[in-house]
Short mmCIF file of C-alpha atoms in Angstrom, two decimals:
data_model
loop_
_atom_site.label_atom_id
_atom_site.label_comp_id
_atom_site.label_asym_id
_atom_site.label_seq_id
_atom_site.Cartn_x
_atom_site.Cartn_y
_atom_site.Cartn_z
CA MET Z 26 63.32 143.34 103.91
CA LYS Z 27 66.19 145.20 102.27
CA SER Z 28 68.76 142.96 103.96
CA PHE Z 29 66.89 139.84 102.83
CA PHE Z 30 66.87 141.14 99.26
CA ALA Z 31 70.60 141.97 99.45
CA VAL Z 32 71.41 138.48 100.77
CA LEU Z 33 69.28 136.93 98.02
CA VAL Z 34 71.08 138.94 95.31
CA VAL Z 35 74.51 137.97 96.69
CA PHE Z 36 73.46 134.32 96.90
CA PHE Z 37 72.29 134.20 93.28
CA ALA Z 38 75.37 136.08 92.09
CA VAL Z 39 77.68 133.60 93.80
CA PHE Z 40 75.58 130.60 92.78
CA PHE Z 41 75.41 131.46 89.08
CA SER Z 42 79.01 132.67 88.82
CA GLY Z 43 80.08 129.06 89.35
CA CYS Z 44 78.06 128.01 86.31
CA VAL Z 45 80.22 129.91 83.84
CA GLN Z 46 82.04 127.46 81.60
CA LYS Z 47 85.77 128.01 81.73
CA LYS Z 48 87.99 126.70 78.97
CA ILE Z 49 90.46 124.09 80.22
CA ASP Z 50 93.40 123.35 77.97
CA LEU Z 51 94.81 119.88 78.62
CA ASN Z 52 97.88 118.59 76.83
CA PHE Z 53 98.33 114.82 76.83
CA GLN Z 54 101.30 114.67 74.47
CA ASP Z 55 103.51 113.06 77.11
CA GLU Z 56 101.66 110.65 79.37
CA SER Z 57 104.78 108.83 80.58
CA PHE Z 58 104.74 110.70 83.88
CA ILE Z 59 101.54 108.88 84.92
CA ALA Z 60 101.92 105.57 83.07
CA PRO Z 61 100.70 102.75 85.36
CA ASP Z 62 102.95 100.08 83.85
CA GLN Z 63 106.24 101.88 84.47
CA GLU Z 64 108.38 102.19 87.57
CA TRP Z 65 111.12 104.73 88.18
CA LEU Z 66 114.13 104.64 90.46
CA VAL Z 67 116.07 107.40 92.17
CA VAL Z 68 119.68 106.89 93.24
CA THR Z 69 119.87 107.44 97.02
CA VAL Z 70 123.63 107.18 97.61
CA PRO Z 71 126.24 109.81 96.66
CA TYR Z 72 127.69 107.67 93.84
CA ALA Z 73 126.44 104.41 92.34
CA ALA Z 74 127.84 102.04 89.74
CA PHE Z 75 125.74 100.32 87.09
CA ARG Z 76 126.94 96.88 86.05
CA VAL Z 77 126.75 94.83 82.87
CA SER Z 78 124.85 92.04 84.68
CA ALA Z 79 123.10 91.62 88.03
CA ASP Z 80 126.27 90.65 89.89
CA PHE Z 81 128.80 92.61 91.96
CA SER Z 82 131.66 90.88 90.15
CA SER Z 83 130.51 92.02 86.70
CA GLU Z 84 132.06 94.96 84.88
CA ILE Z 85 131.00 98.53 85.72
CA CYS Z 86 129.44 100.18 82.68
CA PHE Z 87 127.95 103.46 83.99
CA HIS Z 88 128.00 105.77 87.03
CA ALA Z 89 125.23 107.85 88.62
CA ARG Z 90 124.90 110.36 91.43
CA SER Z 91 122.38 110.86 94.20
CA GLY Z 92 119.07 112.13 92.84
CA ASP Z 93 119.48 110.76 89.30
CA VAL Z 94 116.20 109.34 87.94
CA PHE Z 95 115.95 106.28 85.66
CA LEU Z 96 113.14 104.27 84.07
CA ILE Z 97 113.16 100.64 85.22
CA CYS Z 98 113.26 98.15 82.33
CA GLY Z 99 113.48 94.97 84.42
CA LYS Z 100 113.98 93.45 87.84
CA GLN Z 101 115.83 90.36 89.05
CA LYS Z 102 116.10 88.66 92.44
CA VAL Z 103 119.54 87.16 93.07
CA GLN Z 104 120.21 84.74 95.90
CA VAL Z 105 123.04 85.77 98.22
CA ILE Z 106 125.92 83.29 98.28
CA ASN Z 107 128.16 83.24 101.33
CA PRO Z 108 131.69 82.55 100.01
CA GLU Z 109 132.95 81.37 103.40
CA GLU Z 110 130.34 78.65 103.75
CA LYS Z 111 130.26 77.84 100.00
CA LYS Z 112 126.48 77.70 100.01
CA SER Z 113 123.51 79.94 99.31
CA SER Z 114 121.65 81.73 102.05
CA LYS Z 115 117.93 82.39 102.18
CA ASP Z 116 118.52 86.09 101.53
CA TYR Z 117 117.92 87.70 98.16
CA LEU Z 118 119.14 90.92 96.57
CA VAL Z 119 116.96 92.80 94.12
CA TRP Z 120 118.69 94.24 91.06
CA TYR Z 121 117.05 96.74 88.72
CA LYS Z 122 117.71 96.93 84.98
CA VAL Z 123 117.73 100.36 83.37
CA GLU Z 124 118.92 101.41 79.93
CA GLN Z 125 122.45 102.02 81.28
CA GLY Z 126 122.84 98.66 83.07
CA TRP Z 127 122.01 96.86 86.34
CA ILE Z 128 122.00 98.48 89.80
CA ASP Z 129 121.63 96.97 93.27
CA GLY Z 130 118.26 97.70 94.89
CA SER Z 131 119.84 98.86 98.15
CA LEU Z 132 121.27 101.91 96.34
CA VAL Z 133 117.95 103.20 95.02
CA ALA Z 134 114.37 104.08 95.91
CA VAL Z 135 111.58 102.91 93.58
CA TYR Z 136 108.51 104.98 92.66
CA ASP Z 137 105.43 104.14 90.61
CA THR Z 138 105.37 107.41 88.63
CA ARG Z 139 107.97 109.70 87.16
CA LEU Z 140 106.47 112.66 89.00
CA LYS Z 141 107.01 111.00 92.39
CA ALA Z 142 110.55 110.04 91.43
CA GLU Z 143 111.39 113.56 90.27
CA ALA Z 144 109.88 115.03 93.46
CA ALA Z 145 112.01 112.67 95.56
CA ALA Z 146 115.10 113.56 93.52
CA LYS Z 147 114.39 117.27 94.00
CA SER Z 148 114.02 116.84 97.76
CA SER Z 149 117.31 114.93 97.89
CA TYR Z 150 119.02 117.81 96.06
CA GLU Z 151 117.57 120.28 98.56
CA LYS Z 152 118.85 118.24 101.53
CA ASN Z 153 122.40 118.25 100.19
#
């Protein structure tokens, strides 16, 4: 009987201790890290050049290093043109527009939240 009473007391103590209201302080001043309408890119090559327009022949306007994170402002698909055959192929390149300029999609990884992009950037720093 004493063991039953002891088990009952422990059960109620554990059960009702979970009912204590704990104050949770949430700060939603900066929600950009979870914004659903934004995409972020992380540079995946040691050095990358941003261009004025979505074209390899355009002027270089900015440089970035591996692990740098940028907010994507726009995206453009550009058809690959084979200069030897003087005609377009069926292949496309994706270019991403950020505040600094345009960058080829093969040089970056794209993430749907800033937190994922920053985590990927951090892991790329740790690998190097």
